[in-house]
Coordinates of C-alpha atoms in Angstrom, one line a residue:
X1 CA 95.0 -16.0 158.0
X2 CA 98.2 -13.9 157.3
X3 CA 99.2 -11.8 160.0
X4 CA 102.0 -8.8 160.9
X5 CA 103.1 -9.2 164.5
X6 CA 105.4 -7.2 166.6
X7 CA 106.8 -9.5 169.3
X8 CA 106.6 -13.3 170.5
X9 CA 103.7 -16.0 170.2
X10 CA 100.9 -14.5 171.7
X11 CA 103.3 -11.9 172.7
X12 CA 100.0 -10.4 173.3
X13 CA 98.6 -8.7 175.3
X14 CA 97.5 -9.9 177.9
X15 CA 94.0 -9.8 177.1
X16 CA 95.8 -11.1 173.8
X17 CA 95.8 -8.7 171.4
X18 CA 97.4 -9.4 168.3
X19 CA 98.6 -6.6 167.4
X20 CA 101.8 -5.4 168.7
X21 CA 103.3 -8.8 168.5
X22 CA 100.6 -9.9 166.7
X23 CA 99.3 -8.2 163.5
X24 CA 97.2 -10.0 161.3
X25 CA 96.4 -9.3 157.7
X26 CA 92.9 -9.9 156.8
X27 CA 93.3 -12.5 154.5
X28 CA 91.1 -15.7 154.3
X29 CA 92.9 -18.2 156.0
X30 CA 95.8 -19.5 154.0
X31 CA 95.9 -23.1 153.7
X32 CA 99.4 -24.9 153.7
X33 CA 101.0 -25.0 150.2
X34 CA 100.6 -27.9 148.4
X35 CA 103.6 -30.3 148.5
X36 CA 106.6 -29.6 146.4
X37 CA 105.6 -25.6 146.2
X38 CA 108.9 -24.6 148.5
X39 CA 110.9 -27.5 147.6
X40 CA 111.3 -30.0 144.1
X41 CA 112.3 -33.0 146.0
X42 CA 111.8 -34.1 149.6
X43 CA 114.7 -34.7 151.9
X44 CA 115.0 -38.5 153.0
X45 CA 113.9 -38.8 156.9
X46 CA 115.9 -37.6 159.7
X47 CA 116.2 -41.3 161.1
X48 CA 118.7 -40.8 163.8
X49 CA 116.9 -37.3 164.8
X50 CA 113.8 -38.9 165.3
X51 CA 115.2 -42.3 167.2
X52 CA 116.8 -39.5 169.7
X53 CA 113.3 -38.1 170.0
X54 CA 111.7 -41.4 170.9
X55 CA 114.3 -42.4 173.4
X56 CA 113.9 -39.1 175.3
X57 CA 110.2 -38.9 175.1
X58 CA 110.4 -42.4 176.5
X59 CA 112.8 -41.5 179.3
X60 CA 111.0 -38.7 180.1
X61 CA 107.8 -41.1 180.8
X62 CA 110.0 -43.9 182.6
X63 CA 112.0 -41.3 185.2
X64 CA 110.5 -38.2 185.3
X65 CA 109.8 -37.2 189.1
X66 CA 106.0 -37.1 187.8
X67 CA 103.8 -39.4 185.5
X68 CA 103.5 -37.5 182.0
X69 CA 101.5 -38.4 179.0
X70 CA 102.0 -38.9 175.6
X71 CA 99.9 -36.0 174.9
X72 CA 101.2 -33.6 176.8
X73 CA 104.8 -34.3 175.7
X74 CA 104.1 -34.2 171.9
X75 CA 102.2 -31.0 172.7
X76 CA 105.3 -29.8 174.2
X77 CA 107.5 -30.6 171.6
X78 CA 105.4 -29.0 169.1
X79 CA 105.4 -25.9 171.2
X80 CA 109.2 -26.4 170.9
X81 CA 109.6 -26.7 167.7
X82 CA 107.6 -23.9 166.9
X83 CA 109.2 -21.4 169.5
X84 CA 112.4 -21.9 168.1
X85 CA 112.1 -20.9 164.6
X86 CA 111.8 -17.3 165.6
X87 CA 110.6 -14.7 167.9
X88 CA 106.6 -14.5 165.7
X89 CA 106.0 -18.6 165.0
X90 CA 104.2 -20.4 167.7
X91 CA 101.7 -23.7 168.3
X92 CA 98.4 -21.9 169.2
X93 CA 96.6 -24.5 171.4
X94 CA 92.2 -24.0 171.7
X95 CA 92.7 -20.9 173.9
X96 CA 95.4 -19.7 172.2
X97 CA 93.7 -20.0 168.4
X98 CA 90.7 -18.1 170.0
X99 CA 91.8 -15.8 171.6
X100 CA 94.0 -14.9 168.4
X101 CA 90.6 -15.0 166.2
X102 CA 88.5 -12.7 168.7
X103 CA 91.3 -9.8 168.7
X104 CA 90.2 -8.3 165.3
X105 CA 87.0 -7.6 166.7
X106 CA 88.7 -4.7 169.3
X107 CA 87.0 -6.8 172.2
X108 CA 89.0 -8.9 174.8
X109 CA 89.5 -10.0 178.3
X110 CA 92.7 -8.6 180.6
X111 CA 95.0 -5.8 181.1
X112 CA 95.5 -3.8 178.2
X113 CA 99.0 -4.3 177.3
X114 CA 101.5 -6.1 174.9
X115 CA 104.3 -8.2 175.7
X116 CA 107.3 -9.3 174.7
X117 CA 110.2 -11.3 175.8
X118 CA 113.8 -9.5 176.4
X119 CA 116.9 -11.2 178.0
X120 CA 115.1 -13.6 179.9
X121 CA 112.5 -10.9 181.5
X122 CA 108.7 -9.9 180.6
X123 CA 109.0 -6.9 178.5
X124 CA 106.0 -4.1 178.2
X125 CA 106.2 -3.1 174.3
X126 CA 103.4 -0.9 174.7
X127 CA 100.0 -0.4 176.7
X128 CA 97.1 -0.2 175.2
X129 CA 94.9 3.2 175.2
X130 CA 91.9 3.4 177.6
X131 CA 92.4 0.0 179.0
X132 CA 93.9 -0.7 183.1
X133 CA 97.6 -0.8 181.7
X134 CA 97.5 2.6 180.6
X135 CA 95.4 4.5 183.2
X136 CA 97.7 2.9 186.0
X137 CA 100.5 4.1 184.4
X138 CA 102.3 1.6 182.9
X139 CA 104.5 2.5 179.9
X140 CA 106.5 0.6 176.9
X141 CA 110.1 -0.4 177.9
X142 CA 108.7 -1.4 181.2
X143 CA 110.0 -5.2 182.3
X144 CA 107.8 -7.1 184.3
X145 CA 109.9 -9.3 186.9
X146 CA 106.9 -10.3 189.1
X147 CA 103.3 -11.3 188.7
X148 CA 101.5 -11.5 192.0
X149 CA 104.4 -12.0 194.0
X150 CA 106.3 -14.5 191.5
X151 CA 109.3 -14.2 189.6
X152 CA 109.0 -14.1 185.9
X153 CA 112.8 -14.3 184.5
X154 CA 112.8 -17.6 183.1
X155 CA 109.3 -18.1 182.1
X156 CA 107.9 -18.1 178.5
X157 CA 105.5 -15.5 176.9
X158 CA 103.1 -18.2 177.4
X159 CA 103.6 -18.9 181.0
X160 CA 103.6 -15.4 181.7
X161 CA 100.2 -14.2 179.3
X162 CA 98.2 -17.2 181.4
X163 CA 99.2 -15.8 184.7
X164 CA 98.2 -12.0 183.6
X165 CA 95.2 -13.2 182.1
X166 CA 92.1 -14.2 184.6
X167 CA 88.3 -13.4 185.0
X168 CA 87.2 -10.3 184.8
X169 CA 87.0 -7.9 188.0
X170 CA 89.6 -9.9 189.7
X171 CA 93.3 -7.7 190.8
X172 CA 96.5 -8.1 190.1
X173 CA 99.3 -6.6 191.1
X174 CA 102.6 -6.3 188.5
X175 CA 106.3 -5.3 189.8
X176 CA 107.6 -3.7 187.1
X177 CA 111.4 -2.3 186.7
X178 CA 111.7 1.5 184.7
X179 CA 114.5 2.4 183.1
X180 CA 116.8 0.3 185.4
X181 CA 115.6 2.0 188.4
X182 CA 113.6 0.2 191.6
X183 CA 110.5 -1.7 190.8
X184 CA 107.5 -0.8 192.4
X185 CA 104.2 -3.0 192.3
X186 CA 101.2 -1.6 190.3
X187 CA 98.2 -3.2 191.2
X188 CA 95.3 -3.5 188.3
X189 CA 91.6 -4.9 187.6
X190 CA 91.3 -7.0 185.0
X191 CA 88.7 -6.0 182.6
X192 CA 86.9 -6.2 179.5
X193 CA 89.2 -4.5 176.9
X194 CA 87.4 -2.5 174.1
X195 CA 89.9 -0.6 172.0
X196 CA 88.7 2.0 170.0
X197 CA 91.1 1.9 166.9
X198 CA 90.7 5.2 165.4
X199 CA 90.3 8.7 167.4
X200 CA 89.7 11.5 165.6
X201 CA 89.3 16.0 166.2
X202 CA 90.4 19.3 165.4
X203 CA 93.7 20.6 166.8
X204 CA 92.8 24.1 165.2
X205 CA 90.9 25.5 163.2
X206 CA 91.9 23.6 159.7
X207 CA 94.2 21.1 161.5
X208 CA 92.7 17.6 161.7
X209 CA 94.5 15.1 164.4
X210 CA 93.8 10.9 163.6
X211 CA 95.4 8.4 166.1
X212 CA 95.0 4.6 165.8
X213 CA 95.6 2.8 168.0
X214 CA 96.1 -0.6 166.8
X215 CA 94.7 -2.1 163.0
X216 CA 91.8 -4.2 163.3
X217 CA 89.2 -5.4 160.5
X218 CA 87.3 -2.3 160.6
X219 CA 90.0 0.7 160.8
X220 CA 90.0 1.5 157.3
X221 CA 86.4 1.9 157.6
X222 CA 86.8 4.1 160.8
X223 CA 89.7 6.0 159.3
X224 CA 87.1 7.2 156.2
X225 CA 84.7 8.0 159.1
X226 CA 87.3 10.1 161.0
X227 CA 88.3 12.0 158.1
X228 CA 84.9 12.9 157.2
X229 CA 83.8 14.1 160.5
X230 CA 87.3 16.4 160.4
X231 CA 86.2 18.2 157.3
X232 CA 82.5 18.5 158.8
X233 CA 83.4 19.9 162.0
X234 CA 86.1 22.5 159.7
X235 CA 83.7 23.4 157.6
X236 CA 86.1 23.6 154.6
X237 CA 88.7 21.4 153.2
X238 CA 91.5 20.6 155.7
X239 CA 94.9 22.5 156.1
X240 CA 96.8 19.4 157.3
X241 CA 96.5 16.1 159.2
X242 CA 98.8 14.5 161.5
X243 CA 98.5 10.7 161.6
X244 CA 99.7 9.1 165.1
X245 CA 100.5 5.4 164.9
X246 CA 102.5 6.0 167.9
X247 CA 103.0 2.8 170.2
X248 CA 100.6 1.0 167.9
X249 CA 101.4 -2.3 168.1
X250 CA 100.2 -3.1 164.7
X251 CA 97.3 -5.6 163.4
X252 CA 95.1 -6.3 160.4
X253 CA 97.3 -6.2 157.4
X254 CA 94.4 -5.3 154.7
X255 CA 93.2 -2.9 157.3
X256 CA 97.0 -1.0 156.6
X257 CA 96.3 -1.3 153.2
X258 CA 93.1 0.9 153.4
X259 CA 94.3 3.2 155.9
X260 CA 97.3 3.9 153.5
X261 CA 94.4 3.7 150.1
X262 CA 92.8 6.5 151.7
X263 CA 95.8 9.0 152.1
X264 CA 97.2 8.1 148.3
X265 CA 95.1 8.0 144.8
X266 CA 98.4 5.9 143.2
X267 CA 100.8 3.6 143.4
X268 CA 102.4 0.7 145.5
X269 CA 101.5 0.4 148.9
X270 CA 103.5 -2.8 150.2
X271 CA 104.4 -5.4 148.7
X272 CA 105.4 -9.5 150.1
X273 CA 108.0 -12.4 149.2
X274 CA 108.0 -15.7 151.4
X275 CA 108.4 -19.0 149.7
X276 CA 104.9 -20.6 149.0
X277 CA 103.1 -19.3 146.2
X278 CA 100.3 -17.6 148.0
X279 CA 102.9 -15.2 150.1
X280 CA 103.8 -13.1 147.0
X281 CA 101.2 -10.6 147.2
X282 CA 100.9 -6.8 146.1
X283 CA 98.7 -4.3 147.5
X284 CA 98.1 -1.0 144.9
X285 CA 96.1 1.9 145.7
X286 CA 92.9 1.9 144.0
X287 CA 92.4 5.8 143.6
X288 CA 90.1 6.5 146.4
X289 CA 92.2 9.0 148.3
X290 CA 89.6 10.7 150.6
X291 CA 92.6 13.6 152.4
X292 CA 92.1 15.7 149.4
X293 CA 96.2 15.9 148.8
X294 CA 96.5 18.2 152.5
X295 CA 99.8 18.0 154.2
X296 CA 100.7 15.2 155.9
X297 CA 102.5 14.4 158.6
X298 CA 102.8 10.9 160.5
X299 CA 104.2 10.2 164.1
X300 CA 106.1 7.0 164.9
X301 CA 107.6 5.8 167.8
X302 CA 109.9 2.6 169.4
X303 CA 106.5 1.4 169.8
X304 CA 104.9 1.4 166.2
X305 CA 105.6 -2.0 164.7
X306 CA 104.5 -4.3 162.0
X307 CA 101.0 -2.6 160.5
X308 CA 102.0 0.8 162.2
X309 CA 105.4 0.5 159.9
X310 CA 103.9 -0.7 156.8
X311 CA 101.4 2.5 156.8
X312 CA 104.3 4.7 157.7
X313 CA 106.7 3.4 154.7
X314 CA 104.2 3.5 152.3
X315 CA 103.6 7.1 153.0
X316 CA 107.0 8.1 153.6
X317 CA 108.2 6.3 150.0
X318 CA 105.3 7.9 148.3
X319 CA 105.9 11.2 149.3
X320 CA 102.8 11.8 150.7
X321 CA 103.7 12.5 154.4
X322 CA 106.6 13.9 156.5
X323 CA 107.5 11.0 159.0
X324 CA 108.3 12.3 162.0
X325 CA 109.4 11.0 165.7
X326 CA 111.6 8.0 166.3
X327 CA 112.7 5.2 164.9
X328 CA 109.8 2.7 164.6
X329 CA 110.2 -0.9 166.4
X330 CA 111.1 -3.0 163.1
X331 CA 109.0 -6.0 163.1
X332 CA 108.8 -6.6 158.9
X333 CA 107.9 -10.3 159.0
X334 CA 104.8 -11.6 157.7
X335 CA 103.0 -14.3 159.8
X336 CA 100.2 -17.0 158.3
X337 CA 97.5 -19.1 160.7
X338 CA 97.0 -22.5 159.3
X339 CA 94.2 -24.2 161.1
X340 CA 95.1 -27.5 162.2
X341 CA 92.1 -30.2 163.5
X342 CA 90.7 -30.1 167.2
X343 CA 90.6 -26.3 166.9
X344 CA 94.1 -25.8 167.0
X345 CA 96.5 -23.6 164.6
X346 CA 100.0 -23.1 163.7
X347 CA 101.4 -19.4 163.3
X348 CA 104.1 -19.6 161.5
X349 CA 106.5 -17.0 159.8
X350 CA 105.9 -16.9 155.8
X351 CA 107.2 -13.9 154.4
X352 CA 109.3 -11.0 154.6
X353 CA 107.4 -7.3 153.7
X354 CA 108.7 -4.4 151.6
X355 CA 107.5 -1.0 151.1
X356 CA 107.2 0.4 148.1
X357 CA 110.6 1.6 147.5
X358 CA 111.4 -1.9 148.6
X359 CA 112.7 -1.5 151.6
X360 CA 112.4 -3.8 154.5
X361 CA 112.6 -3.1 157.6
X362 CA 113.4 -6.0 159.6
X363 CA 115.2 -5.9 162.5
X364 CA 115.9 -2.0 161.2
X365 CA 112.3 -0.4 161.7
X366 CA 111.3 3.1 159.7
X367 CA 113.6 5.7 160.3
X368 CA 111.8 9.6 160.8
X369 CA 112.4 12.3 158.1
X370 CA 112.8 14.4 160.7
X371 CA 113.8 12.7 164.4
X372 CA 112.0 14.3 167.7
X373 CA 112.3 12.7 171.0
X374 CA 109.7 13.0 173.4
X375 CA 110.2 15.5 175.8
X376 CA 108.2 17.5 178.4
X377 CA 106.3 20.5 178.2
X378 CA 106.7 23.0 180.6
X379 CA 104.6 26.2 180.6
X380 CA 105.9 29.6 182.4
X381 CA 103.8 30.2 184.8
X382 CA 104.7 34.1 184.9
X383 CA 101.8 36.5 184.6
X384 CA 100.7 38.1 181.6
X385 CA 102.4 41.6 180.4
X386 CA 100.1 44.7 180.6
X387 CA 98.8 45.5 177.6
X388 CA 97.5 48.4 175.5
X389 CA 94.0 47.4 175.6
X390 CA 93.7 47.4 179.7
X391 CA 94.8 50.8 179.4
X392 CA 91.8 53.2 179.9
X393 CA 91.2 55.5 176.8
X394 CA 93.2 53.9 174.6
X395 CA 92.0 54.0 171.3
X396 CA 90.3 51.8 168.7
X397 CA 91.7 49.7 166.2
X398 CA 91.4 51.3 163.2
X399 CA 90.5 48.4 161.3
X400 CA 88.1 46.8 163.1
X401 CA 87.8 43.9 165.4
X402 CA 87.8 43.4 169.6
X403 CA 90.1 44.5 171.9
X404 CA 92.5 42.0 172.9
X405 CA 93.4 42.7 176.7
X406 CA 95.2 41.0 179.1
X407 CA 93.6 37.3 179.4
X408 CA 91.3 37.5 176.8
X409 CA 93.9 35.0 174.9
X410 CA 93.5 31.8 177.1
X411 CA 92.4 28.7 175.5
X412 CA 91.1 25.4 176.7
X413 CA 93.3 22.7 176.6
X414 CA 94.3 20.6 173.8
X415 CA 96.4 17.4 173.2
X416 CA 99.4 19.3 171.9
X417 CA 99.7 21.7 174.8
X418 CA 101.3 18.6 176.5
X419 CA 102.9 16.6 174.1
X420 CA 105.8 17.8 172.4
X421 CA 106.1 15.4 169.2
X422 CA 102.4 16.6 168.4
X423 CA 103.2 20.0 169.0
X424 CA 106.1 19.8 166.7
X425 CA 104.0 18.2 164.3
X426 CA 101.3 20.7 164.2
X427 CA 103.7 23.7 163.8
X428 CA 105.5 22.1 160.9
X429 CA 102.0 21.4 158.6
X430 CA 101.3 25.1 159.9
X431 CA 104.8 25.8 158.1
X432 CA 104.6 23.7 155.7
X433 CA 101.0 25.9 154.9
X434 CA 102.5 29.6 155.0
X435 CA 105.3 28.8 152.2
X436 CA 103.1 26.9 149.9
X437 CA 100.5 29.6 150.4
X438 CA 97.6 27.7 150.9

């Protein structure tokens, strides 16, 4: 199975979601290309290397403080071997390999959040919508140095998912460090974690809103749904739609595709290049563009990786959308699952990703068109000027319509009243409207 992935081996999320670090593309599972495909001739046996490797393994089992076994140690040398290639590839034991298959569904076990790793300290890449992470407040660029009481500088991703993870209902409390300030503990349930991947409504009347929050197998589905419900509850074709992939960690490769298939009726959408034959792959839109050609725009964040940044590049390279925010995580490397015997896998980096102008963005992530930082609304609280319409006997509009006193304004809350990127967004597909004259 090919994947996108934001962070480190299961730099998951702690109720292992694949997505921010791990972002899979819904591909049947790739199997391992046949010998001779990356190479013509096979390089003689590392002799010395591998008489090393026997002496320390049996060292380890003559001295060490501990009796070890064979299988453990091979185990952990696989785990090493993988680990060190880079940041995505990783030995994915029973648990691991599960756990990675049951995070397309949008159904887990834990906390809600993705991890990563970042000078020797836990690192919260983002937390998940609607899950214990997010309602207690926890937010990306938060480092974890404590789980339950114990230090977690020095351990690995995988020491430090097992200790997050747990049964469900049970508590536990996270010190986390913000912005280099005093950590405090935040203490959390663990919890079944069912993420909705696509939230849809009306801003205004003729501006649709769509956030997903990670890709799983059925978002291109949902995002069709969404869009259909928009222009049902308009009553008339759309004025614009703002796309959030905001803190979206990433996930389902094919399920970018569609999401970007229904925004665009032509054209490249991402293209791959790895080695093995079976990593050069091209993904074309297949003319079923269901926005009806609105405006567009499409927020991104530090915290939109892998998926989140193919579906923002193809748009942006196509034209389609106005990219807007700032500059996305840049996680461009392509990741495949080869399923070894006794139910374990390897994931292991196989390609690179390009958009369609091809770009990638490695290490370099999708800059905005146009760059806002998030900020914080603050209303005036001052009372409302008197107006002609409180006055008594004042005349009628002359062309119709109610009064408009002092009051009679006030609306009921919406997401953008609070959020400033939204807001921004909204009020440039309202400009973008007025000077096309639609």
């Amino acid at each position: 199975m090919l994947y996108l992935s934001r962070l480190t081996s299961l730099a998951l999320t702690i109720a292992l979601v694949i997505g921010a670090p791990l972002a899979f593309a819904a591909q049947p599972a790739t199997t391992v290309a046949p010998a001779g495909t990356a190479a013509t001739t096979k390089a003689p046996l590392p002799l010395d290397e591998l008489r090393t490797f026997a002496e320390v393994m049996d060292r380890i089992k003559a001295a060490y403080v501990e009796p070890v076994d064979d299988k453990t140690l091979l185990e952990n040398a696989i785990k090493g071997m993988l680990s060190n290639l880079d940041p995505h590839s990783a030995y994915l034991g029973p648990e691991d390999f599960a756990e990675l298959q049951e995070s397309t569904s949008g159904e887990f076990g834990g906390l809600g959040i993705e991890v990563g790793a970042e000078d020797g300290f836990i690192k919260v890449v983002s937390p998940i919508d609607d899950t214990p992470a997010s309602k207690a407040g926890i937010q990306a660029g938060d480092f974890i140095v404590k789980i339950n009481g114990a230090p977690t500088r020095g351990q690995t991703m995988t020491e430090a998912v097992d200790k997050m993870r747990g049964k469900i209902g049970q508590k536990i409390t996270l010190t986390l460090v913000r912005d280099g300030g005093t950590p405090f503990d935040v203490t959390l349930t663990r919890a079944t974690i069912q993420v909705k991947s696509v939230k849809a409504q009306l801003l205004e009347n003729g501006y649709g809103y769509i956030r997903i929050t990670q890709f799983q197998v059925k978002t291109g589905e949902e995002v069709s749904q969404a869009l259909a419900k928009l222009r049902k509850e308009n009553g008339k074709k759309l004025k614009g739609i703002i796309l959030d992939l905001r803190n979206n960690p990433g996930g389902v490769l094919q399920a970018a595709v569609e999401v970007v298939d229904h925004f665009i009726k032509k054209g490249l959408i991402v293209y791959t290049k790895g080695r093995i034959a079976n990593s050069e792959l091209r993904f074309n839109a297949t003319g079923k563009d269901e926005s009806e050609a609105v405006p567009m725009v499409v927020l991104i964040n530090g915290g939109s990786a892998s998926a989140s940044e193919i579906v923002a590049g193809a748009l942006q390279d196509q034209k389609r959308a106005v990219v807007m925010g700032t500059t996305s995580f840049g996680k461009g490397s392509v990741q495949t699952v080869l399923p070894l015997n006794n139910d374990r896998a390897l994931k292991i980096t196989t390609a690179l990703y390009f958009t369609p102008n091809g770009r990638s963005i490695q290490a370099q992530g999708i800059v905005p068109d146009i760059e806002v930082r998030k900020a914080k609304i603050t209303t005036e609280q001052d009372s409302e000027y008197f107006k002609e319409a409180d006055l008594q006997g004042h005349l009628g509009n002359g062309n119709g319509g109610a009064d408009k006193p002092t009051g009679s304004s006030k609306a009921k809350a919406m997401p953008q009243d609070d959020d400033y990127q939204l807001a921004q967004a909204l009020s440039l597909l309202k400009g973008l409207n007025i000077t096309s004259g639609r």
